[in-house]
Amino acid sequence: MPKEAKRYLDSFTSIANTCDEEKYIGQIARYTGNYYKAVSNYEEAAKYYSKAIAHYNKIGNKKQTHRNLRYLSHVQRRLGRYEDAMQSAMRSLKEKELIGMDSLDLAVDYITVGNIHGELKNYKLSNTYFKKAIAVYTLKNKKSQLANAYMNAGINFNRLKEHDSALTYYYKSKYIYKDLKREEKLPLLYINIGVAHSRTKNSDSAEYYYKKALALSEKFNLIANISLSSNNLGYLERKKGNHKKAIAYFTRALKIAEKSKMQRRIALSSKNISSSYAALNNYPKAYEFMRLYSKINDSLYPTESLERINKLEVQYQTEKKETELLIKNNEIKSLNQKIEIGNLTKIAFAIGMFSCIAIAALLYFGFKQRIKKNKIEREKQQTILKQEIEFKKKELASQTLHLVQKNTFIQELKVNLEKIKKSPELFKVEFRRLVMLLKKESAEDKDWEVFKSYFSEVHNNFDHKLKAVYEDINEKEMRLASYLRMNLSTKEIASLLNVLPESVLKSKYRLKKKLGLDKDIDLNQFLSDL
């Protein structure tokens, strides 16, 4: 909790000061900046991050300099100082690229730059950076960072009014955070899911997610998210015509934003309060808050500032190309020098050069032959793999047909058994034999295990993926999910499970509820996407 964290921070600062060691200066500044960022005091956070950057830059610690530049860029963006935020982020990114740092180190800056472009409505450019980060995190299997990148990409798709794409990215993020048990990461994600539902006119789902976000934000004391959740709930109340309730939500959001000096949020809340007062015919109040909105909004997006930010992006891309060109020119220059030296000594080494060329040609020919051989071998392996997959698919289809036929037979046998009961003569002769046959044919566990093994191979460990979403799933539910994944009809599934079609429909409803899926998400489509 922030108060407890501040107490520990003060103790650490006091001890560090008594040690009189310079190595603690940067740590104290960064930790203090982190504290003020956590309580949404972004002005103070920016001061301490700047202090940390100056210290680490002085002692030549590049890694810590870049880390604090990223933190500084984040709080500058929160304060609406987009030009400063872009300069901080670009400085970090360019220096990292120059010294050849790992792709994971670059990816965090891709997210930072992408967020700035997103808020400046450069959505396509923003998504370019997010896609770079997603590619890195996927390759490196960094799940938490990947979830964050998915959420940021979803925000852009929301802004582009591609809400289905946005929800796809949000749900990917949600599954990862839940799997990692990172509950504190969910509030902002829930806010964005709510926004997507709101823009598709699904107000009930939007309200559900906003309230979940607000509850979790209050639990973890996430001030910025409390402000955003309150704003969005106020927006829903305004749509319902509950303008007084809407003003209460907007006012709460505004007070938090003003305390944290979040200019963009102050502008948003002021505009919303103005609209609600106008709807209540309280025009003096509406005018008062509209003036506040206009004043802040004009300062956030001045034309000359946007032009300078775009120039920073162009400068970064230009410098990157110039660096690449310089490297190529140096390589050409070096090669030309080698050619000149070779020309001066070509007579003395003519025979040796000829021998080298001959050997190189032989090596090249051998290399090409190995590539060709490897390609043929790889194609053979791919062909064998495709044949195996096709075989598994045929076996799965055959196994499914067998299960359907067997269970259909059992159903028919039961019907015949009922008829035999009505005839005493047949009953005495046939009853015992039919019961034994029925028991034998009903022993379906072995058939299910065979089916399950083929199904898992063809559908890429479907059962493990489903358990990752709902770990308490039982065997009966897993069986139903597998049949739905194969697009079997309700009647066919009923036959396989020896139940009525109505029971299948009820089981589908219960499974969807246990998986935590919203009403507007199709169960069959969800299972197909796993």
Coordinates of C-alpha atoms in Angstrom, one line a residue:
M1 CA 0.0 0.0 0.0
P2 CA 1.3 3.6 -0.8
K3 CA 1.5 4.8 2.9
E4 CA 3.4 1.7 3.9
A5 CA 5.7 2.0 0.9
K6 CA 6.4 5.7 1.7
R7 CA 7.4 4.7 5.3
Y8 CA 9.9 2.1 4.0
L9 CA 11.1 4.6 1.4
D10 CA 11.7 7.3 4.0
S11 CA 13.6 4.7 6.2
F12 CA 15.8 3.7 3.2
T13 CA 16.5 7.4 2.3
S14 CA 17.5 8.1 5.9
I15 CA 19.9 5.2 6.0
A16 CA 21.4 5.9 2.6
N17 CA 22.0 9.5 3.5
T18 CA 24.0 8.5 6.6
C19 CA 26.2 6.2 4.5
D20 CA 27.1 9.2 2.3
E21 CA 27.6 7.0 -0.7
E22 CA 26.9 8.3 -4.2
K23 CA 25.7 5.0 -5.5
Y24 CA 22.4 5.4 -3.6
I25 CA 21.5 8.8 -5.1
G26 CA 20.0 7.3 -8.3
Q27 CA 18.2 4.5 -6.4
I28 CA 16.5 6.9 -4.0
A29 CA 15.4 9.2 -6.8
R30 CA 14.0 6.3 -8.8
Y31 CA 12.2 4.8 -5.9
T32 CA 10.7 8.1 -4.9
G33 CA 9.6 8.7 -8.5
N34 CA 7.9 5.3 -8.4
Y35 CA 6.1 6.2 -5.2
Y36 CA 4.7 9.5 -6.6
K37 CA 3.8 7.7 -9.8
A38 CA 1.9 5.1 -7.9
V39 CA -0.2 7.7 -6.0
S40 CA -0.7 9.6 -9.3
N41 CA 1.4 12.7 -8.3
Y42 CA 3.0 12.9 -11.7
E43 CA 4.6 16.3 -11.3
E44 CA 6.7 15.1 -8.4
A45 CA 7.4 11.8 -10.1
A46 CA 8.8 13.7 -13.1
K47 CA 11.1 15.7 -10.9
Y48 CA 12.6 12.6 -9.3
Y49 CA 13.0 10.6 -12.5
S50 CA 14.8 13.6 -14.0
K51 CA 17.1 13.6 -11.0
A52 CA 17.8 9.9 -11.4
I53 CA 18.5 10.3 -15.2
A54 CA 21.0 13.1 -14.4
H55 CA 22.8 11.0 -11.9
Y56 CA 23.0 7.8 -14.0
N57 CA 24.0 9.8 -17.0
K58 CA 26.9 11.3 -15.0
I59 CA 28.3 8.0 -13.8
G60 CA 27.7 6.3 -17.3
N61 CA 25.1 3.7 -16.3
K62 CA 23.2 3.4 -19.6
K63 CA 20.8 0.7 -18.4
Q64 CA 19.4 2.8 -15.5
T65 CA 19.4 6.0 -17.7
H66 CA 17.2 4.3 -20.2
R67 CA 14.9 2.8 -17.6
N68 CA 14.3 6.2 -16.0
L69 CA 13.8 7.9 -19.4
R70 CA 11.0 5.4 -20.0
Y71 CA 9.4 6.2 -16.6
L72 CA 9.8 9.9 -17.2
S73 CA 8.1 9.6 -20.6
H74 CA 5.2 7.8 -19.0
V75 CA 4.5 10.5 -16.4
Q76 CA 5.0 13.3 -19.0
R77 CA 2.4 11.6 -21.2
R78 CA 0.0 11.5 -18.2
L79 CA 0.6 15.2 -17.7
G80 CA -0.2 15.9 -21.3
R81 CA 3.4 17.0 -22.1
Y82 CA 3.5 14.9 -25.3
E83 CA 6.5 16.6 -26.9
D84 CA 8.6 16.0 -23.8
A85 CA 7.3 12.5 -23.5
M86 CA 8.3 11.7 -27.1
Q87 CA 11.8 13.2 -26.7
S88 CA 12.4 11.1 -23.6
A89 CA 11.2 7.9 -25.3
M90 CA 13.1 8.5 -28.5
R91 CA 16.3 9.3 -26.7
S92 CA 16.1 5.9 -24.9
L93 CA 15.2 4.0 -28.1
K94 CA 17.9 5.6 -30.2
E95 CA 20.7 5.1 -27.6
K96 CA 19.6 1.4 -27.2
E97 CA 19.7 0.8 -31.0
L98 CA 23.1 2.5 -31.2
I99 CA 24.8 0.2 -28.7
G100 CA 23.0 -2.8 -30.0
M101 CA 20.9 -3.8 -27.0
D102 CA 18.6 -6.9 -26.9
S103 CA 15.2 -6.8 -28.6
L104 CA 13.5 -7.1 -25.2
D105 CA 15.1 -3.8 -24.2
L106 CA 13.8 -2.2 -27.4
A107 CA 10.3 -3.6 -27.0
V108 CA 9.5 -1.6 -23.9
D109 CA 10.3 1.6 -25.8
Y110 CA 8.1 0.4 -28.7
I111 CA 5.2 0.3 -26.3
T112 CA 6.1 3.8 -24.9
V113 CA 6.3 5.4 -28.3
G114 CA 3.2 3.6 -29.5
N115 CA 1.2 4.9 -26.6
I116 CA 2.2 8.5 -27.3
H117 CA 1.3 8.2 -31.0
G118 CA -2.0 6.6 -30.0
E119 CA -3.0 9.5 -27.8
L120 CA -2.0 11.9 -30.6
K121 CA -4.4 9.9 -32.9
N122 CA -1.5 8.6 -35.1
Y123 CA -3.2 5.1 -34.8
K124 CA -1.5 3.4 -37.7
L125 CA 1.9 4.5 -36.7
S126 CA 1.1 3.6 -33.1
N127 CA 0.1 0.0 -34.1
T128 CA 3.3 -0.4 -36.1
Y129 CA 5.2 0.0 -32.8
F130 CA 2.8 -2.3 -30.9
K131 CA 3.1 -5.0 -33.5
K132 CA 6.9 -4.9 -33.2
A133 CA 6.6 -5.3 -29.4
I134 CA 4.1 -8.2 -29.8
A135 CA 6.5 -10.0 -32.2
V136 CA 9.4 -9.7 -29.7
Y137 CA 7.3 -10.8 -26.6
T138 CA 5.8 -13.7 -28.5
L139 CA 9.3 -14.9 -29.6
K140 CA 10.7 -14.5 -26.1
N141 CA 7.6 -16.0 -24.4
K142 CA 7.2 -13.0 -22.1
K143 CA 3.5 -13.4 -21.1
S144 CA 3.0 -10.4 -18.9
Q145 CA 4.5 -8.0 -21.3
L146 CA 2.6 -9.7 -24.2
A147 CA -0.7 -9.2 -22.4
N148 CA 0.1 -5.4 -22.0
A149 CA 1.0 -5.1 -25.7
Y150 CA -2.3 -6.9 -26.6
M151 CA -4.2 -4.4 -24.5
N152 CA -2.5 -1.4 -26.0
A153 CA -3.2 -2.7 -29.6
G154 CA -6.8 -3.2 -28.6
I155 CA -7.1 0.4 -27.4
N156 CA -6.0 1.6 -30.9
F157 CA -8.5 -0.7 -32.6
N158 CA -11.2 0.8 -30.4
R159 CA -10.1 4.3 -31.5
L160 CA -10.3 3.1 -35.1
K161 CA -13.9 1.9 -34.4
E162 CA -12.8 -1.7 -35.1
H163 CA -14.4 -3.0 -31.9
D164 CA -14.4 -6.7 -32.7
S165 CA -10.7 -6.6 -33.3
A166 CA -10.3 -4.6 -30.1
L167 CA -12.2 -7.2 -28.0
T168 CA -10.1 -10.0 -29.6
Y169 CA -6.9 -8.4 -28.3
Y170 CA -8.5 -7.6 -24.9
Y171 CA -9.6 -11.1 -24.3
K172 CA -6.2 -12.5 -25.2
S173 CA -4.8 -10.1 -22.6
K174 CA -7.4 -11.1 -20.1
Y175 CA -6.7 -14.8 -20.4
I176 CA -2.9 -14.2 -19.9
Y177 CA -3.4 -12.0 -16.8
K178 CA -5.8 -14.4 -15.2
D179 CA -3.5 -17.3 -15.9
L180 CA -0.6 -15.4 -14.3
K181 CA -2.9 -14.3 -11.4
R182 CA -2.1 -10.6 -12.0
E183 CA -5.3 -9.2 -10.6
E184 CA -3.9 -5.7 -10.2
K185 CA -3.5 -5.6 -14.0
L186 CA -7.2 -6.2 -14.7
P187 CA -8.8 -2.8 -13.8
L188 CA -7.4 -0.9 -16.9
L189 CA -8.1 -3.9 -19.1
Y190 CA -11.7 -4.0 -17.8
I191 CA -12.1 -0.3 -18.5
N192 CA -11.1 -0.8 -22.1
I193 CA -13.4 -3.8 -22.5
G194 CA -16.2 -1.7 -21.2
V195 CA -15.4 1.0 -23.7
A196 CA -15.6 -1.5 -26.6
H197 CA -19.0 -2.7 -25.4
S198 CA -20.2 0.8 -24.9
R199 CA -19.3 1.7 -28.5
T200 CA -21.2 -1.3 -29.8
K201 CA -24.3 -0.2 -27.9
N202 CA -24.0 -3.0 -25.3
S203 CA -24.5 -0.8 -22.3
D204 CA -25.2 -3.6 -19.8
S205 CA -21.8 -5.3 -20.5
A206 CA -20.1 -2.0 -20.5
E207 CA -21.5 -1.1 -17.0
Y208 CA -20.6 -4.6 -15.7
Y209 CA -16.9 -4.1 -16.7
Y210 CA -16.7 -0.5 -15.5
K211 CA -18.0 -1.5 -12.1
K212 CA -15.6 -4.4 -11.9
A213 CA -12.8 -2.0 -12.8
L214 CA -13.8 0.5 -10.2
A215 CA -14.0 -2.1 -7.5
L216 CA -10.5 -3.5 -8.3
S217 CA -9.1 0.0 -8.7
E218 CA -10.3 0.9 -5.2
K219 CA -9.0 -2.4 -3.8
F220 CA -5.5 -1.7 -5.1
N221 CA -5.8 2.1 -4.7
L222 CA -5.2 2.8 -8.4
I223 CA -6.1 6.5 -8.4
A224 CA -5.8 7.0 -12.2
N225 CA -8.1 4.0 -12.9
I226 CA -10.6 5.2 -10.3
S227 CA -10.8 8.5 -12.2
L228 CA -11.3 6.8 -15.6
S229 CA -13.9 4.2 -14.3
S230 CA -15.9 7.0 -12.7
N231 CA -15.8 9.0 -15.9
N232 CA -17.1 6.0 -17.9
L233 CA -19.8 5.2 -15.4
G234 CA -20.9 8.8 -15.5
Y235 CA -21.1 8.6 -19.3
L236 CA -23.5 5.6 -19.0
E237 CA -25.7 7.3 -16.5
R238 CA -25.9 10.4 -18.8
K239 CA -27.0 8.1 -21.7
K240 CA -29.8 6.8 -19.4
G241 CA -30.9 10.3 -18.6
N242 CA -29.6 10.2 -15.0
H243 CA -27.8 13.5 -15.3
K244 CA -27.4 14.2 -11.6
K245 CA -25.9 10.8 -11.0
A246 CA -23.6 11.3 -14.0
I247 CA -22.4 14.6 -12.6
A248 CA -21.5 12.9 -9.3
Y249 CA -19.3 10.4 -11.2
F250 CA -17.8 13.0 -13.4
T251 CA -17.0 15.3 -10.4
R252 CA -15.3 12.5 -8.6
A253 CA -13.2 11.8 -11.7
L254 CA -12.4 15.5 -12.1
K255 CA -11.2 15.9 -8.5
I256 CA -8.8 13.0 -8.8
A257 CA -7.5 14.3 -12.1
E258 CA -6.9 17.8 -10.7
K259 CA -5.1 16.4 -7.7
S260 CA -2.8 14.4 -9.9
K261 CA -2.6 17.2 -12.5
M262 CA -3.7 14.8 -15.3
Q263 CA -4.5 17.5 -17.9
R264 CA -6.1 15.2 -20.4
R265 CA -8.4 13.6 -17.8
I266 CA -9.3 17.1 -16.4
A267 CA -10.4 18.1 -19.9
L268 CA -12.4 15.0 -20.4
S269 CA -14.2 15.3 -17.1
S270 CA -14.9 19.0 -17.6
K271 CA -16.4 18.4 -21.0
N272 CA -18.7 15.6 -19.6
I273 CA -19.8 17.7 -16.6
S274 CA -20.6 20.6 -19.1
S275 CA -22.8 18.3 -21.2
S276 CA -24.7 17.0 -18.2
Y277 CA -25.4 20.5 -16.9
A278 CA -26.6 21.6 -20.3
A279 CA -29.0 18.6 -20.3
L280 CA -30.4 19.9 -17.0
N281 CA -30.7 23.5 -18.5
N282 CA -28.1 24.8 -16.1
Y283 CA -26.3 26.8 -18.8
P284 CA -24.1 29.0 -16.5
K285 CA -22.5 25.8 -15.0
A286 CA -22.3 24.2 -18.5
Y287 CA -20.5 27.3 -19.8
E288 CA -18.1 27.3 -16.8
F289 CA -16.9 23.7 -17.4
M290 CA -16.8 24.1 -21.2
R291 CA -14.4 27.0 -20.8
L292 CA -12.2 24.9 -18.6
Y293 CA -12.3 22.1 -21.2
S294 CA -11.4 24.4 -24.1
K295 CA -8.5 26.0 -22.2
I296 CA -6.9 22.7 -21.4
N297 CA -7.7 21.0 -24.7
D298 CA -6.1 23.8 -26.7
S299 CA -2.9 23.6 -24.5
L300 CA -2.8 19.8 -25.0
Y301 CA -2.9 19.7 -28.8
P302 CA -1.4 22.9 -30.2
T303 CA -0.7 22.6 -33.9
E304 CA 3.0 23.6 -33.7
S305 CA 3.6 21.0 -30.9
L306 CA 2.1 18.2 -32.9
E307 CA 4.3 19.3 -35.9
R308 CA 7.4 19.1 -33.7
I309 CA 6.4 15.7 -32.4
N310 CA 5.9 14.4 -35.9
K311 CA 9.3 15.9 -36.8
L312 CA 10.9 13.8 -34.0
E313 CA 9.5 10.7 -35.5
V314 CA 10.7 11.6 -39.0
Q315 CA 14.1 12.5 -37.5
Y316 CA 14.3 9.2 -35.8
Q317 CA 13.5 7.3 -39.0
T318 CA 15.9 9.4 -41.0
E319 CA 18.8 9.0 -38.5
K320 CA 18.1 5.3 -38.5
K321 CA 18.4 5.1 -42.3
E322 CA 21.5 7.3 -42.3
T323 CA 23.2 5.1 -39.7
E324 CA 22.4 2.0 -41.9
L325 CA 23.8 3.9 -45.0
L326 CA 26.9 4.9 -43.1
I327 CA 27.6 1.3 -42.1
K328 CA 27.1 0.2 -45.7
N329 CA 29.4 2.9 -47.0
N330 CA 32.1 1.9 -44.5
E331 CA 31.8 -1.7 -45.7
I332 CA 32.1 -0.6 -49.3
K333 CA 35.1 1.6 -48.5
S334 CA 36.8 -1.2 -46.6
L335 CA 36.1 -3.5 -49.6
N336 CA 37.6 -1.0 -52.0
Q337 CA 40.8 -0.8 -49.9
K338 CA 41.1 -4.5 -50.0
I339 CA 40.7 -4.5 -53.8
E340 CA 43.4 -1.9 -54.2
I341 CA 45.8 -3.9 -52.0
G342 CA 44.9 -7.0 -54.1
N343 CA 45.7 -5.1 -57.3
L344 CA 49.2 -4.2 -56.1
T345 CA 50.0 -7.8 -55.3
K346 CA 48.0 -9.6 -57.9
I347 CA 51.1 -10.7 -60.0
A348 CA 52.9 -12.2 -57.0
F349 CA 49.9 -14.0 -55.8
A350 CA 48.1 -14.9 -59.1
I351 CA 48.7 -18.6 -58.7
G352 CA 47.6 -18.5 -55.1
M353 CA 44.5 -16.5 -55.9
F354 CA 43.6 -19.0 -58.7
S355 CA 43.9 -21.8 -56.2
C356 CA 41.8 -20.0 -53.6
I357 CA 39.1 -19.3 -56.2
A358 CA 39.1 -22.9 -57.3
I359 CA 38.8 -24.1 -53.7
A360 CA 36.1 -21.5 -53.0
A361 CA 34.2 -22.7 -56.1
L362 CA 34.4 -26.3 -54.9
L363 CA 33.3 -25.3 -51.4
Y364 CA 30.4 -23.2 -52.8
F365 CA 29.4 -26.1 -55.0
G366 CA 29.5 -28.5 -52.0
F367 CA 27.5 -26.0 -50.0
K368 CA 24.8 -25.6 -52.6
Q369 CA 24.6 -29.4 -52.8
R370 CA 24.1 -29.6 -49.1
I371 CA 21.4 -27.0 -49.2
K372 CA 19.7 -28.8 -52.0
K373 CA 19.9 -32.1 -50.1
N374 CA 18.6 -30.5 -46.9
K375 CA 15.7 -28.9 -48.8
I376 CA 14.8 -32.3 -50.3
E377 CA 15.0 -33.9 -46.8
R378 CA 12.9 -31.1 -45.3
E379 CA 10.2 -31.5 -48.0
K380 CA 10.1 -35.2 -47.4
Q381 CA 9.6 -34.6 -43.6
Q382 CA 6.9 -32.1 -44.3
T383 CA 5.2 -34.5 -46.7
I384 CA 5.3 -37.3 -44.0
L385 CA 4.0 -34.9 -41.4
K386 CA 1.1 -33.8 -43.6
Q387 CA 0.3 -37.5 -44.3
E388 CA 0.4 -38.2 -40.6
I389 CA -2.0 -35.3 -39.9
E390 CA -4.4 -36.4 -42.6
F391 CA -4.3 -40.0 -41.2
K392 CA -5.1 -38.7 -37.7
K393 CA -7.9 -36.6 -39.1
K394 CA -9.4 -39.6 -40.9
E395 CA -9.0 -41.7 -37.8
L396 CA -10.7 -39.0 -35.7
A397 CA -13.5 -38.8 -38.2
S398 CA -13.8 -42.6 -38.2
Q399 CA -13.7 -42.8 -34.5
T400 CA -16.4 -40.1 -34.2
L401 CA -18.6 -42.0 -36.7
H402 CA -18.1 -45.2 -34.8
L403 CA -19.2 -43.5 -31.5
V404 CA -22.2 -42.0 -33.2
Q405 CA -23.2 -45.4 -34.8
K406 CA -22.6 -47.3 -31.6
N407 CA -24.7 -45.0 -29.4
T408 CA -27.4 -44.9 -32.1
F409 CA -27.4 -48.7 -31.9
I410 CA -27.7 -48.6 -28.1
Q411 CA -30.7 -46.2 -28.4
E412 CA -32.5 -48.5 -30.9
L413 CA -31.7 -51.5 -28.7
K414 CA -33.3 -49.9 -25.7
V415 CA -36.4 -49.2 -27.8
N416 CA -36.6 -52.9 -28.9
L417 CA -36.1 -54.0 -25.3
E418 CA -39.1 -51.9 -24.3
K419 CA -41.1 -53.7 -27.0
I420 CA -40.0 -57.2 -25.7
K421 CA -41.3 -56.4 -22.3
K422 CA -44.8 -56.4 -23.7
S423 CA -44.4 -60.0 -25.0
P424 CA -43.9 -62.6 -22.3
E425 CA -42.6 -65.2 -24.7
L426 CA -39.9 -63.0 -26.2
F427 CA -39.1 -61.5 -22.8
K428 CA -38.1 -64.9 -21.3
V429 CA -36.0 -66.0 -24.3
E430 CA -34.3 -62.7 -25.3
F431 CA -34.1 -60.5 -22.2
R432 CA -30.9 -61.7 -20.6
R433 CA -29.0 -61.9 -23.9
L434 CA -30.1 -58.3 -24.9
V435 CA -29.0 -56.9 -21.5
M436 CA -25.6 -58.5 -21.8
L437 CA -25.2 -57.2 -25.3
L438 CA -26.3 -53.7 -24.2
K439 CA -23.8 -53.7 -21.3
K440 CA -21.0 -54.7 -23.7
E441 CA -21.8 -52.0 -26.3
S442 CA -22.3 -49.3 -23.6
A443 CA -18.7 -49.7 -22.4
E444 CA -17.6 -46.5 -24.0
D445 CA -14.7 -45.3 -21.8
K446 CA -12.1 -47.1 -24.0
D447 CA -13.7 -45.6 -27.1
W448 CA -13.6 -42.2 -25.5
E449 CA -9.9 -42.5 -24.6
V450 CA -9.0 -43.5 -28.2
F451 CA -11.1 -40.6 -29.5
K452 CA -9.5 -38.2 -27.1
S453 CA -5.9 -39.2 -28.1
Y454 CA -6.7 -38.6 -31.8
F455 CA -8.5 -35.4 -31.0
S456 CA -5.7 -34.0 -29.0
E457 CA -3.1 -34.7 -31.7
V458 CA -5.3 -33.2 -34.5
H459 CA -6.5 -30.2 -32.5
N460 CA -3.1 -29.2 -30.9
N461 CA -3.7 -30.1 -27.2
F462 CA -7.2 -28.7 -27.0
D463 CA -7.8 -30.1 -23.6
H464 CA -4.7 -28.4 -22.0
K465 CA -5.8 -25.0 -23.6
L466 CA -9.3 -25.4 -22.2
K467 CA -8.0 -26.3 -18.7
A468 CA -5.9 -23.1 -18.8
V469 CA -9.1 -21.1 -19.1
Y470 CA -11.2 -23.3 -16.7
E471 CA -9.0 -25.5 -14.6
D472 CA -11.8 -27.3 -12.8
I473 CA -13.4 -28.7 -15.9
N474 CA -14.6 -32.3 -15.5
E475 CA -14.5 -35.1 -18.0
K476 CA -18.2 -34.8 -19.0
E477 CA -17.7 -31.1 -19.8
M478 CA -14.4 -31.8 -21.6
R479 CA -16.2 -34.4 -23.8
L480 CA -19.0 -31.9 -24.6
A481 CA -16.4 -29.2 -25.5
S482 CA -14.6 -31.6 -27.8
Y483 CA -17.7 -32.5 -29.7
L484 CA -18.6 -28.8 -30.1
R485 CA -15.1 -28.1 -31.4
M486 CA -15.8 -30.7 -34.1
N487 CA -19.0 -28.8 -35.1
L488 CA -21.2 -31.8 -34.4
S489 CA -24.9 -31.1 -34.3
T490 CA -26.9 -31.1 -31.0
K491 CA -28.6 -34.4 -32.1
E492 CA -25.3 -36.1 -32.8
I493 CA -23.9 -34.9 -29.5
A494 CA -27.0 -36.2 -27.7
S495 CA -26.5 -39.6 -29.4
L496 CA -22.9 -39.7 -28.3
L497 CA -23.7 -38.8 -24.7
N498 CA -26.8 -41.0 -24.5
V499 CA -29.0 -38.0 -23.5
L500 CA -31.8 -36.0 -24.9
P501 CA -31.0 -32.9 -27.2
E502 CA -32.6 -30.7 -24.5
S503 CA -30.0 -31.9 -22.0
V504 CA -27.2 -31.0 -24.5
L505 CA -28.5 -27.4 -24.8
K506 CA -28.6 -27.1 -20.9
S507 CA -25.1 -28.5 -20.7
K508 CA -23.9 -26.0 -23.3
Y509 CA -25.4 -23.1 -21.3
R510 CA -23.7 -24.3 -18.0
L511 CA -20.3 -24.7 -19.8
K512 CA -20.5 -21.2 -21.2
K513 CA -21.3 -19.8 -17.8
K514 CA -18.4 -21.7 -16.1
L515 CA -16.0 -20.4 -18.8
G516 CA -17.0 -16.9 -17.9
L517 CA -18.1 -15.9 -21.4
D518 CA -20.3 -12.9 -22.0
K519 CA -23.7 -13.3 -23.5
D520 CA -22.6 -11.9 -26.9
I521 CA -19.7 -14.4 -27.3
D522 CA -20.6 -17.6 -29.2
L523 CA -19.4 -20.8 -27.4
N524 CA -18.7 -22.7 -30.6
Q525 CA -16.6 -19.9 -32.0
F526 CA -14.7 -19.5 -28.7
L527 CA -13.8 -23.2 -28.7
S528 CA -12.8 -23.1 -32.3
D529 CA -10.4 -20.2 -31.6
L530 CA -8.6 -22.1 -28.8

